[in-house]
Short mmCIF file of C-alpha atoms and ligand atoms in Angstrom, two decimals:
data_model
loop_
_atom_site.label_atom_id
_atom_site.label_comp_id
_atom_site.label_asym_id
_atom_site.label_seq_id
_atom_site.Cartn_x
_atom_site.Cartn_y
_atom_site.Cartn_z
CA MET A 9 -72.65 -35.87 3.78
CA PHE A 10 -74.03 -32.68 5.24
CA TYR A 11 -74.76 -30.19 2.89
CA THR A 12 -74.88 -26.74 4.31
CA SER A 13 -78.00 -24.73 4.46
CA ARG A 14 -77.69 -23.01 1.21
CA TYR A 15 -80.36 -20.22 0.23
CA MET A 16 -83.02 -22.74 -1.11
CA LYS A 17 -84.89 -21.61 -3.46
CA LYS A 18 -87.99 -22.67 -4.62
CA ARG A 19 -86.41 -23.36 -8.46
CA GLU A 20 -84.04 -25.88 -6.77
CA VAL A 21 -87.16 -27.85 -5.24
CA LEU A 22 -89.03 -28.23 -8.54
CA GLU A 23 -86.15 -28.98 -10.64
CA LEU A 24 -85.61 -31.92 -8.08
CA ALA A 25 -88.99 -32.99 -8.01
CA LYS A 26 -89.65 -33.52 -11.57
CA GLU A 27 -87.24 -36.42 -11.57
CA PHE A 28 -89.83 -38.30 -9.07
CA TYR A 29 -93.56 -37.08 -9.51
CA ASP A 30 -95.98 -36.21 -12.25
CA GLU A 31 -97.02 -32.57 -13.73
CA ASN A 32 -99.94 -32.94 -11.54
CA GLN A 33 -98.45 -32.95 -8.53
CA ILE A 34 -95.42 -30.65 -9.35
CA ALA A 35 -98.10 -28.41 -9.75
CA GLU A 36 -99.22 -28.92 -6.28
CA LEU A 37 -95.86 -28.53 -5.08
CA GLU A 38 -95.41 -25.39 -6.61
CA HIS A 39 -98.74 -24.27 -5.31
CA ALA A 40 -97.73 -25.05 -1.58
CA ILE A 41 -94.75 -23.14 -2.12
CA ASP A 42 -96.39 -20.42 -3.11
CA PHE A 43 -98.93 -20.56 -0.55
CA ALA A 44 -96.09 -21.13 2.78
CA THR A 45 -93.85 -18.41 0.78
CA GLU A 46 -96.43 -15.96 1.15
CA LYS A 47 -97.58 -16.84 4.82
CA HIS A 48 -93.71 -16.65 6.18
CA LYS A 49 -93.34 -13.94 4.53
CA GLY A 50 -91.17 -11.29 6.68
CA GLN A 51 -90.12 -13.97 8.95
CA LYS A 52 -86.87 -14.98 9.82
CA ARG A 53 -84.60 -17.84 10.44
CA LYS A 54 -81.82 -17.83 13.40
CA SER A 55 -78.91 -17.71 9.93
CA GLY A 56 -80.99 -14.50 8.87
CA GLU A 57 -82.40 -15.73 5.82
CA PRO A 58 -86.12 -15.75 4.75
CA TYR A 59 -88.24 -18.49 6.96
CA ILE A 60 -89.09 -20.63 3.59
CA THR A 61 -85.74 -21.86 3.26
CA HIS A 62 -86.55 -24.23 5.90
CA PRO A 63 -89.54 -25.44 4.83
CA LEU A 64 -88.00 -26.15 1.56
CA ALA A 65 -84.99 -27.24 2.52
CA VAL A 66 -87.33 -29.95 4.47
CA ALA A 67 -89.14 -30.70 1.48
CA ARG A 68 -86.09 -31.08 -0.67
CA THR A 69 -84.75 -33.94 1.86
CA LEU A 70 -88.01 -35.75 1.81
CA ILE A 71 -87.83 -35.70 -2.05
CA GLU A 72 -84.10 -37.01 -1.96
CA TRP A 73 -85.90 -39.70 0.33
CA ASP A 74 -87.97 -40.67 -2.28
CA MET A 75 -91.12 -40.13 0.03
CA ASP A 76 -94.78 -39.69 -1.62
CA ILE A 77 -95.99 -36.09 -2.85
CA ASP A 78 -98.45 -36.02 0.02
CA SER A 79 -95.32 -36.15 2.67
CA VAL A 80 -93.42 -33.18 0.28
CA LEU A 81 -96.33 -30.96 0.62
CA ALA A 82 -96.91 -31.40 4.28
CA GLY A 83 -93.09 -31.01 4.21
CA VAL A 84 -93.15 -27.39 2.51
CA LEU A 85 -96.60 -26.43 4.89
CA HIS A 86 -95.41 -28.08 7.87
CA ASP A 87 -94.78 -24.72 9.97
CA THR A 88 -97.69 -22.88 8.71
CA VAL A 89 -100.20 -23.71 10.94
CA GLU A 90 -97.86 -23.08 13.92
CA ASP A 91 -96.17 -20.10 13.33
CA THR A 92 -98.38 -18.36 10.90
CA SER A 93 -102.14 -16.97 10.18
CA ALA A 94 -102.67 -20.11 8.38
CA THR A 95 -105.06 -22.55 9.88
CA LEU A 96 -105.77 -26.57 9.03
CA GLU A 97 -108.85 -25.78 7.43
CA ASP A 98 -107.14 -23.45 5.18
CA ILE A 99 -104.62 -26.37 4.32
CA GLU A 100 -107.62 -28.83 3.81
CA ASN A 101 -109.16 -26.69 1.48
CA LEU A 102 -106.55 -26.06 -0.80
CA PHE A 103 -104.50 -29.16 -0.61
CA GLY A 104 -106.82 -31.88 0.84
CA ARG A 105 -107.17 -34.10 3.97
CA ASP A 106 -104.23 -36.54 3.76
CA VAL A 107 -101.68 -33.71 3.58
CA ALA A 108 -103.69 -31.45 6.48
CA PHE A 109 -103.64 -34.55 8.73
CA LEU A 110 -100.34 -35.05 8.27
CA VAL A 111 -99.06 -31.27 8.89
CA ASP A 112 -102.19 -31.52 12.13
CA GLY A 113 -99.42 -34.72 13.10
CA VAL A 114 -95.88 -32.36 12.25
CA THR A 115 -97.79 -29.74 14.56
CA LYS A 116 -98.72 -32.01 17.69
CA VAL A 117 -95.22 -33.70 17.47
CA SER A 118 -93.89 -29.62 17.84
CA GLN A 119 -96.37 -29.07 20.93
CA ALA A 120 -95.55 -32.22 22.50
CA ARG A 121 -91.60 -32.09 22.04
CA ALA A 122 -91.91 -28.55 24.45
CA GLY A 123 -92.66 -31.08 27.24
CA MET A 124 -89.97 -33.87 26.07
CA ARG A 125 -87.43 -31.54 26.54
CA ASP A 126 -86.24 -32.49 29.64
CA LEU A 127 -85.99 -35.95 29.47
CA GLY A 128 -84.60 -36.58 32.84
CA SER A 129 -87.61 -35.52 35.20
CA TYR A 130 -90.35 -36.69 34.82
CA LEU A 131 -93.15 -34.37 35.25
CA PRO A 132 -96.90 -34.71 34.67
CA GLN A 133 -97.42 -32.12 31.74
CA THR A 134 -94.54 -34.18 30.16
CA LYS A 135 -96.53 -37.33 29.98
CA ASP A 136 -99.70 -35.45 28.17
CA ASN A 137 -97.42 -33.71 25.93
CA LEU A 138 -95.51 -37.40 25.14
CA SER A 139 -99.00 -39.10 24.81
CA LYS A 140 -99.61 -36.33 22.14
CA LEU A 141 -96.72 -37.34 20.15
CA LEU A 142 -97.35 -41.42 20.45
CA ILE A 143 -100.84 -40.60 18.92
CA ALA A 144 -99.80 -38.59 16.27
CA VAL A 145 -96.85 -41.48 15.38
CA GLY A 146 -99.60 -43.99 15.84
CA GLN A 147 -101.61 -43.01 13.54
CA ASP A 148 -99.47 -42.53 10.71
CA VAL A 149 -95.73 -42.93 10.70
CA ARG A 150 -94.91 -40.34 7.64
CA VAL A 151 -95.27 -37.59 10.59
CA ILE A 152 -92.21 -38.68 11.98
CA ILE A 153 -90.50 -38.91 8.93
CA ILE A 154 -91.70 -35.48 8.14
CA LYS A 155 -90.24 -34.54 11.98
CA LEU A 156 -87.18 -36.58 11.02
CA ALA A 157 -86.50 -34.51 8.09
CA ASP A 158 -87.18 -31.42 9.88
CA ARG A 159 -84.95 -31.77 12.81
CA LEU A 160 -82.55 -32.63 10.15
CA HIS A 161 -82.26 -29.27 8.82
CA ASN A 162 -82.49 -27.59 12.36
CA LEU A 163 -78.97 -29.72 13.41
CA GLN A 164 -77.45 -28.48 10.24
CA THR A 165 -78.67 -25.12 11.00
CA LEU A 166 -77.91 -25.43 14.75
CA ARG A 167 -74.95 -22.90 14.78
CA TYR A 168 -77.24 -19.97 14.75
CA MET A 169 -78.99 -20.80 18.12
CA PRO A 170 -77.72 -19.25 21.48
CA PRO A 171 -75.24 -22.41 22.69
CA GLU A 172 -77.56 -23.28 25.84
CA LYS A 173 -80.49 -23.71 23.30
CA ARG A 174 -77.88 -25.85 20.96
CA THR A 175 -77.10 -27.99 24.03
CA LYS A 176 -80.72 -28.88 24.66
CA ILE A 177 -81.90 -29.40 20.88
CA ALA A 178 -78.55 -31.72 20.06
CA ARG A 179 -79.12 -33.85 23.37
CA GLU A 180 -82.88 -34.77 22.58
CA SER A 181 -81.68 -35.21 19.28
CA LEU A 182 -79.76 -37.86 20.78
CA GLU A 183 -81.73 -39.34 22.73
CA VAL A 184 -85.26 -39.03 21.25
CA PHE A 185 -84.75 -38.65 17.30
CA ALA A 186 -81.77 -41.07 16.68
CA PRO A 187 -83.54 -43.52 17.92
CA LEU A 188 -86.56 -42.84 16.34
CA ALA A 189 -84.75 -42.79 13.19
CA ASP A 190 -83.31 -46.38 14.18
CA ARG A 191 -86.48 -47.63 15.16
CA LEU A 192 -87.21 -47.05 11.16
CA GLY A 193 -84.43 -48.45 10.08
CA MET A 194 -83.21 -44.97 8.76
CA GLY A 195 -79.95 -45.72 9.14
CA ARG A 196 -78.55 -43.09 7.48
CA VAL A 197 -80.60 -40.14 9.01
CA ARG A 198 -79.63 -42.00 12.49
CA MET A 199 -76.23 -41.41 11.40
CA GLN A 200 -76.64 -37.81 10.51
CA ILE A 201 -78.64 -36.89 13.27
CA GLU A 202 -76.23 -38.16 15.72
CA GLU A 203 -73.03 -36.71 13.82
CA LEU A 204 -74.48 -33.31 14.09
CA ALA A 205 -76.26 -33.83 17.84
CA PHE A 206 -72.49 -34.81 18.75
CA SER A 207 -70.12 -32.44 17.26
CA HIS A 208 -72.17 -29.49 19.32
CA LEU A 209 -72.57 -31.73 22.15
CA ASP A 210 -68.96 -32.23 22.54
CA PRO A 211 -66.85 -30.49 20.18
CA LYS A 212 -63.58 -31.06 21.47
CA GLU A 213 -64.11 -34.72 21.72
CA PHE A 214 -65.22 -34.61 18.13
CA LYS A 215 -62.37 -33.18 16.73
CA HIS A 216 -60.43 -35.29 19.07
CA LEU A 217 -61.67 -38.95 17.47
CA GLN A 218 -62.12 -37.29 13.71
CA ASN A 219 -58.04 -37.05 13.74
CA LEU A 220 -57.73 -40.14 15.64
CA MET A 221 -59.68 -41.79 12.47
CA LYS A 222 -57.95 -39.91 9.85
CA LYS A 223 -54.51 -41.07 11.02
CA ARG A 224 -56.05 -44.77 11.18
CA LEU A 225 -57.60 -44.50 8.17
CA GLY A 226 -54.01 -43.54 6.32
CA LYS A 227 -52.71 -46.19 7.56
CA SER A 228 -55.43 -48.38 6.37
CA THR A 229 -56.61 -47.60 3.36
CA ARG A 230 -53.59 -48.58 1.42
CA LYS A 231 -53.48 -51.97 2.31
CA LEU A 232 -57.19 -52.14 2.26
CA GLY A 233 -57.04 -51.65 -1.58
CA THR A 234 -54.83 -54.82 -2.03
CA VAL A 235 -57.68 -56.73 -0.21
CA ARG A 236 -60.28 -55.11 -2.09
CA VAL A 237 -58.40 -56.10 -5.38
CA GLU A 238 -57.73 -59.66 -4.45
CA VAL A 239 -61.56 -59.67 -3.67
CA GLU A 240 -62.77 -58.11 -6.97
CA ARG A 241 -60.47 -60.24 -9.01
CA GLU A 242 -61.74 -63.59 -7.24
CA LEU A 243 -65.33 -62.45 -7.35
CA ALA A 244 -65.23 -61.78 -11.10
CA LYS A 245 -64.10 -65.28 -11.62
CA HIS A 246 -66.62 -67.15 -9.82
CA ASN A 247 -68.83 -64.58 -12.68
CA ILE A 248 -70.63 -62.95 -10.00
CA LYS A 249 -71.88 -59.27 -10.65
CA PHE A 250 -71.46 -57.17 -7.63
CA GLU A 251 -70.85 -53.53 -6.39
CA ILE A 252 -67.74 -52.73 -3.61
CA ASN A 253 -67.37 -50.24 -2.05
CA GLY A 254 -65.42 -49.01 1.26
CA ARG A 255 -67.75 -47.49 4.34
CA VAL A 256 -66.05 -45.77 7.13
CA LYS A 257 -67.36 -45.98 10.75
CA SER A 258 -69.06 -42.58 11.83
CA ILE A 259 -67.20 -40.31 14.44
CA TYR A 260 -70.38 -40.90 16.90
CA SER A 261 -70.30 -44.84 16.66
CA LEU A 262 -66.70 -44.74 17.09
CA TYR A 263 -67.10 -43.25 20.50
CA LYS A 264 -69.38 -45.29 21.68
CA LYS A 265 -67.76 -48.54 20.74
CA LEU A 266 -64.48 -47.07 22.35
CA GLN A 267 -66.56 -47.00 25.60
CA LYS A 268 -67.23 -50.52 25.35
CA VAL A 269 -63.48 -51.33 24.65
CA ASN A 270 -62.15 -48.97 27.77
CA GLY A 271 -60.76 -46.42 25.00
CA ASN A 272 -58.26 -48.81 23.16
CA ILE A 273 -58.98 -48.35 19.23
CA ASP A 274 -56.79 -51.42 18.60
CA ASP A 275 -59.83 -53.07 19.29
CA ILE A 276 -62.12 -51.88 17.04
CA TYR A 277 -62.17 -54.06 14.05
CA ASP A 278 -64.75 -52.07 11.76
CA LEU A 279 -63.48 -48.09 11.53
CA MET A 280 -63.55 -49.19 7.84
CA ALA A 281 -65.21 -52.34 6.43
CA LEU A 282 -65.84 -53.24 2.80
CA ARG A 283 -69.32 -53.28 1.63
CA ILE A 284 -70.50 -55.76 -1.62
CA ILE A 285 -73.78 -55.22 -2.61
CA VAL A 286 -75.16 -58.26 -5.10
CA ARG A 287 -78.48 -59.52 -7.00
CA ASP A 288 -79.95 -61.86 -4.72
CA ASN A 289 -80.02 -63.40 -1.36
CA GLU A 290 -78.30 -66.78 -2.60
CA THR A 291 -75.00 -64.70 -4.16
CA CYS A 292 -74.66 -63.05 -0.63
CA TYR A 293 -74.17 -66.44 0.78
CA ARG A 294 -71.67 -67.60 -2.01
CA VAL A 295 -69.87 -64.33 -1.67
CA LEU A 296 -69.60 -65.15 2.39
CA GLY A 297 -68.16 -68.95 1.03
CA ILE A 298 -65.73 -67.55 -1.36
CA LEU A 299 -64.60 -64.63 1.23
CA HIS A 300 -63.80 -67.28 3.87
CA SER A 301 -62.09 -69.31 1.29
CA MET A 302 -59.96 -66.58 0.58
CA TYR A 303 -59.31 -65.49 4.10
CA GLN A 304 -59.42 -66.73 8.02
CA PRO A 305 -62.81 -65.82 9.08
CA MET A 306 -63.10 -64.62 12.80
CA ILE A 307 -65.66 -67.34 14.07
CA ALA A 308 -67.41 -65.22 16.49
CA ARG A 309 -67.96 -62.46 14.18
CA ILE A 310 -69.55 -63.91 11.80
CA LYS A 311 -73.41 -62.85 11.38
CA ASP A 312 -75.78 -63.87 9.13
CA TYR A 313 -78.30 -61.09 9.76
CA ILE A 314 -80.49 -62.04 6.71
CA ALA A 315 -81.98 -65.09 8.20
CA VAL A 316 -82.15 -63.41 11.53
CA PRO A 317 -82.73 -59.58 10.44
CA LYS A 318 -82.08 -57.00 13.39
CA PRO A 319 -84.94 -55.61 14.67
CA ASN A 320 -85.50 -52.86 12.60
CA GLY A 321 -85.80 -54.91 9.93
CA TYR A 322 -81.73 -54.49 8.99
CA GLN A 323 -80.58 -57.57 6.94
CA SER A 324 -76.71 -58.46 6.31
CA LEU A 325 -74.10 -60.93 5.99
CA HIS A 326 -71.02 -59.49 8.31
CA THR A 327 -68.08 -61.30 8.73
CA THR A 328 -64.12 -60.07 9.90
CA VAL A 329 -61.33 -61.93 8.13
CA ILE A 330 -57.70 -61.88 8.85
CA THR A 331 -55.55 -61.43 5.59
CA PRO A 332 -52.16 -63.44 5.34
CA SER A 333 -50.51 -59.93 6.21
CA GLU A 334 -52.26 -59.83 9.57
CA GLN A 335 -54.74 -57.42 8.54
CA ILE A 336 -57.96 -57.66 9.95
CA VAL A 337 -61.07 -56.58 7.92
CA GLU A 338 -64.70 -56.29 8.26
CA PHE A 339 -67.14 -57.37 5.39
CA GLN A 340 -70.83 -56.35 4.63
CA ILE A 341 -72.63 -58.66 1.75
CA ARG A 342 -75.79 -57.59 0.93
CA THR A 343 -78.74 -57.11 -1.88
CA GLN A 344 -79.32 -53.48 -3.09
CA GLU A 345 -82.86 -54.19 -1.39
CA MET A 346 -81.27 -54.64 1.74
CA HIS A 347 -78.90 -51.82 1.10
CA ASP A 348 -81.95 -49.51 0.53
CA TRP A 349 -83.36 -50.24 3.73
CA ALA A 350 -80.35 -50.33 5.51
CA GLU A 351 -79.91 -46.53 4.54
CA ARG A 352 -83.37 -45.52 4.30
CA GLY A 353 -85.27 -47.94 6.32
CA LEU A 354 -89.34 -47.14 6.08
CA ALA A 355 -88.54 -44.49 4.12
CA ALA A 356 -87.37 -46.74 1.25
CA SER A 357 -90.26 -48.85 1.38
CA PHE A 358 -92.78 -46.26 0.27
CA HIS A 359 -90.80 -46.21 -2.81
CA TYR A 360 -91.33 -49.94 -3.30
CA HIS A 361 -94.80 -50.14 -2.34
CA ALA A 362 -95.66 -46.80 -3.64
CA GLN A 363 -99.04 -47.52 -4.35
CA LYS A 364 -100.37 -49.03 -1.08
CA SER A 365 -98.24 -47.18 1.26
CA THR A 366 -100.43 -44.83 3.18
CA LYS A 367 -102.85 -47.88 4.31
CA ASP A 368 -100.16 -49.71 5.34
CA TYR A 369 -98.50 -47.70 7.61
CA THR A 370 -101.39 -46.04 9.29
CA LYS A 371 -102.50 -47.59 12.53
CA SER A 372 -103.72 -51.21 12.35
CA LYS A 373 -105.73 -53.20 14.51
CA ASN A 374 -104.27 -56.21 14.51
CA ALA A 375 -100.45 -55.89 16.00
CA ALA A 376 -99.34 -59.16 14.43
CA ALA A 377 -100.60 -58.28 10.94
CA LEU A 378 -98.17 -55.40 10.61
CA PRO A 379 -94.57 -56.22 9.35
CA ALA A 380 -92.34 -57.16 13.00
CA GLU A 381 -90.05 -53.83 12.44
CA LEU A 382 -93.57 -52.06 12.45
CA GLN A 383 -94.94 -53.77 15.41
CA TRP A 384 -93.76 -50.95 18.14
CA ILE A 385 -95.63 -48.27 16.68
CA THR A 386 -98.74 -49.79 17.13
CA GLN A 387 -97.78 -50.52 21.09
CA MET A 388 -96.90 -47.35 21.04
CA GLN A 389 -100.43 -46.20 20.28
CA GLU A 390 -101.35 -48.80 22.86
CA ILE A 391 -99.47 -46.79 25.42
CA ALA A 392 -100.74 -43.18 24.05
CA VAL A 393 -104.28 -45.12 24.83
CA ARG A 394 -103.70 -45.73 28.15
CA LEU A 395 -102.18 -42.89 28.99
CA ARG A 396 -105.04 -40.57 28.20
CA GLU A 397 -107.00 -42.82 30.42
CA GLY A 398 -104.93 -41.92 33.11
CA GLU A 399 -102.63 -44.54 33.36
CA GLU A 400 -99.36 -43.89 34.99
CA ILE A 401 -96.32 -45.32 33.49
CA SER A 402 -93.29 -44.25 34.35
CA GLN A 403 -90.59 -42.64 32.72
CA ASP A 404 -88.20 -45.66 32.92
CA GLN A 405 -91.11 -47.83 31.76
CA LEU A 406 -91.69 -45.65 28.75
CA ASN A 407 -87.85 -45.98 27.60
CA ILE A 408 -87.94 -49.93 27.88
CA ASP A 409 -90.87 -50.11 25.69
CA LEU A 410 -89.73 -47.43 23.24
CA PHE A 411 -85.99 -46.17 23.21
CA GLY A 412 -84.76 -49.28 24.39
CA ASN A 413 -82.64 -52.18 21.97
CA ARG A 414 -85.73 -54.13 20.75
CA ILE A 415 -85.04 -58.23 20.09
CA PHE A 416 -87.14 -60.56 17.62
CA VAL A 417 -88.28 -63.53 18.43
CA TYR A 418 -90.37 -66.03 16.43
CA SER A 419 -93.49 -68.49 17.73
CA PRO A 420 -93.08 -72.22 16.42
CA LYS A 421 -95.12 -71.19 13.27
CA GLY A 422 -92.56 -68.48 12.18
CA ASP A 423 -94.60 -65.33 13.32
CA ILE A 424 -92.22 -62.57 14.19
CA TYR A 425 -92.79 -60.34 17.43
CA ASN A 426 -90.61 -57.81 18.45
CA LEU A 427 -90.03 -57.33 22.30
CA PRO A 428 -87.57 -54.99 24.15
CA GLU A 429 -84.29 -56.57 25.08
CA GLY A 430 -84.57 -58.52 28.87
CA ALA A 431 -88.11 -59.14 28.03
CA LEU A 432 -89.36 -62.57 29.82
CA PRO A 433 -91.88 -65.23 28.58
CA LEU A 434 -94.86 -63.72 29.87
CA ASP A 435 -93.89 -60.84 27.98
CA PHE A 436 -94.14 -62.51 24.85
CA ALA A 437 -97.32 -64.79 25.33
CA TYR A 438 -99.32 -61.37 26.55
CA LEU A 439 -98.07 -59.69 22.88
CA VAL A 440 -99.26 -62.65 21.11
CA HIS A 441 -102.76 -62.37 22.81
CA SER A 442 -103.95 -61.71 26.16
CA ASP A 443 -105.64 -65.27 26.86
CA ILE A 444 -102.61 -67.19 25.65
CA GLY A 445 -100.86 -65.19 28.38
CA LYS A 446 -103.49 -65.83 30.87
CA HIS A 447 -103.53 -69.35 30.18
CA ALA A 448 -99.94 -69.92 30.30
CA TYR A 449 -98.37 -73.11 31.86
CA SER A 450 -95.07 -73.60 31.11
CA PHE A 451 -92.58 -72.45 28.12
CA ARG A 452 -90.34 -73.72 25.70
CA VAL A 453 -87.55 -72.00 23.83
CA ASN A 454 -85.68 -73.46 21.12
CA GLY A 455 -87.32 -77.15 22.08
CA ASN A 456 -86.14 -76.48 25.65
CA ILE A 457 -88.17 -75.91 28.92
CA HIS A 458 -87.66 -72.16 29.89
CA ALA A 459 -88.20 -70.64 33.00
CA PHE A 460 -90.86 -67.84 33.90
CA ASP A 461 -87.89 -65.54 35.13
CA LYS A 462 -85.16 -66.11 32.34
CA PRO A 463 -84.97 -63.44 29.43
CA LEU A 464 -85.47 -63.90 26.05
CA HIS A 465 -83.00 -63.36 23.49
CA ASN A 466 -82.58 -62.28 19.89
CA GLY A 467 -83.89 -65.04 17.39
CA ASP A 468 -85.49 -67.31 20.19
CA VAL A 469 -88.52 -69.42 18.96
CA VAL A 470 -90.74 -69.51 21.79
CA GLU A 471 -93.72 -71.73 22.40
CA VAL A 472 -96.20 -70.85 25.33
CA ILE A 473 -97.63 -74.32 26.66
CA THR A 474 -101.31 -73.22 27.74
CA ARG A 475 -103.48 -75.10 30.40
CA LYS A 476 -107.37 -74.30 30.27
CA LEU A 477 -107.32 -74.26 34.16
CA SER A 478 -104.13 -72.69 34.38
CA LEU A 479 -104.44 -68.97 35.48
CA PRO A 480 -102.44 -65.98 36.47
CA ARG A 481 -101.14 -65.33 40.00
CA SER A 482 -100.18 -62.01 41.22
CA ASP A 483 -96.78 -62.52 41.58
CA TRP A 484 -96.55 -62.70 37.82
CA GLN A 485 -96.60 -59.34 38.25
CA GLU A 486 -92.83 -59.59 38.76
CA LEU A 487 -92.78 -61.79 35.95
CA VAL A 488 -93.03 -58.67 33.46
CA THR A 489 -91.26 -56.17 31.93
CA THR A 490 -93.48 -54.51 29.02
CA SER A 491 -96.26 -52.10 30.12
CA HIS A 492 -98.39 -54.14 27.66
CA ALA A 493 -97.86 -57.45 29.71
CA ARG A 494 -98.45 -55.50 32.75
CA ALA A 495 -101.89 -54.24 31.94
CA LYS A 496 -103.15 -56.91 30.41
CA LEU A 497 -102.29 -59.02 33.59
CA ARG A 498 -103.62 -56.61 36.18
CA MET A 499 -106.73 -56.33 34.55
CA GLN A 500 -107.22 -59.90 34.57
CA LEU A 501 -106.02 -60.07 38.63
CA ARG A 502 -108.55 -57.55 39.06
CA LYS A 503 -110.88 -59.96 37.68
CA LEU A 504 -110.29 -62.56 39.56
CA GLY A 505 -110.07 -60.52 42.98
CA LEU A 506 -106.49 -61.05 43.23
CA ILE A 507 -105.26 -57.65 43.39
CA GLU A 508 -107.62 -54.25 44.00
CA ALA A 509 -109.27 -52.21 41.74
CA VAL A 510 -108.01 -49.10 42.45
CA SER A 511 -107.70 -45.88 40.22
CA GLY A 512 -104.91 -44.34 38.87
CA ALA A 513 -104.81 -41.53 41.98
CA ALA A 514 -105.28 -43.77 44.56
CA ALA A 515 -102.61 -45.94 43.17
CA ILE A 516 -100.37 -43.17 43.31
CA ILE A 517 -101.48 -42.13 47.28
CA ARG A 518 -100.63 -45.33 48.08
CA GLU A 519 -97.44 -45.78 46.32
CA LYS A 520 -95.94 -42.39 48.20
CA ALA A 521 -97.55 -43.83 51.34
CA ALA A 522 -95.76 -47.23 50.66
CA ARG A 523 -92.06 -45.24 50.13
CA LYS A 524 -92.43 -43.80 53.48
CA LYS A 525 -92.67 -47.17 54.92
CA PRO A 526 -88.99 -49.00 55.11
CA ALA A 527 -88.26 -50.18 51.36
CA LYS A 528 -89.80 -53.90 50.69
CA ALA A 529 -87.59 -55.88 48.11
CA LYS A 530 -88.94 -54.46 45.12
CA ASP A 531 -90.94 -51.30 44.17
MN1 MN B 622 -89.97 -26.69 11.26
#
């Protein structure tokens, strides 16, 4: 799965690119490679290899992810503005505005990173840098995809770094880049980042779990083979066209799962799963039915992520069954398109919608018009704007908004909204529209009256009942969790004269003063 950084040559990249792009695009790519090679001349990676091997590796990854040619060109050029004499104007003149825009975004993210290294402490400059990162992401999500390819190669060559730097980069990868990949639905990249980062952060534990896994798999693989043959025979009998293969749990997700089940590997049922890929949605459900007629399903473990996708867009049917020989086997059933999304996420959609991609994934005025799995991009940008305007947003709040688990909820009409886990009904109301929040009178969730202080759950259908004369109250501040809802609410409360209008600086001073007093119930 991990290719090591072999000496990456121009010819190899061009050869690979020929499978994906037309002649003109290949010529442009060659031009970009020659330009970057010239600019990086004399520079070396920590591994001792010429620097150009790094941008070439990044470009190669982007080609493998099936990205559009502008992203690949930006991948080749991504370090030229930051690390060489090249300017953004040079890039724009030679390769056009779009490529320059992407390179600029990647450069900004790199600069922002400097301030994000220490996520534990929240310093003023962190805020500024993070805000740059958010602005870069909000404008074009391809910037983050290029950045992920960049990070992946840096992790693949991390062993050449001094130990202290290694740990920093590995931790940052786990805390920032893996969740970002997950948020983009890029499951395979997330896993690659996690495996590499974890193997550097805790090499002993990584080795230990690797061995544990090996022993376990050795025992179960043969048994699983029998199940697989049975399933293949049964599906063929029903004239179903399918592909079947085994998927092994990653070491890092095993590590996280073990912590949940108090370290007992016997409680983990999906060390190895069988994955069945079929033609269309209906066939997925037919296969599920066939499996359940063959084996006893564990009811609580049946998951329909086709009807209710995961917040990052992941779709599949999951089921865990018990065979007559008492073996527990997990199955994942999905279409090819779902599989591509699960592996490559947003990057896969650049392939499916190649023509209209650029506009679709740049900022949109209307959050609800974006597919639900992309709404967080708009939310990020809103946060960026508010940070720029001097609003104080704590690191905790940012973590909730950006890196926490997400849920999907639905309006009665079926529109999908993406919220952080633990969100309350008012968060939903303010996300739909600030006026809906303003006049919220009561809530109905899945048809039942729902209290203001009761969290929403994934898949909930939420109806906001509004009354024209109903207005926000200051105690609502305890009933919102997202910074979006909080900001809208505070603005309304200020207009209604229910809270003081204070500047960001005054608020901090006041807060500090308040902290010195005996603690009140909440901060
Ligand atoms: Mn780089």
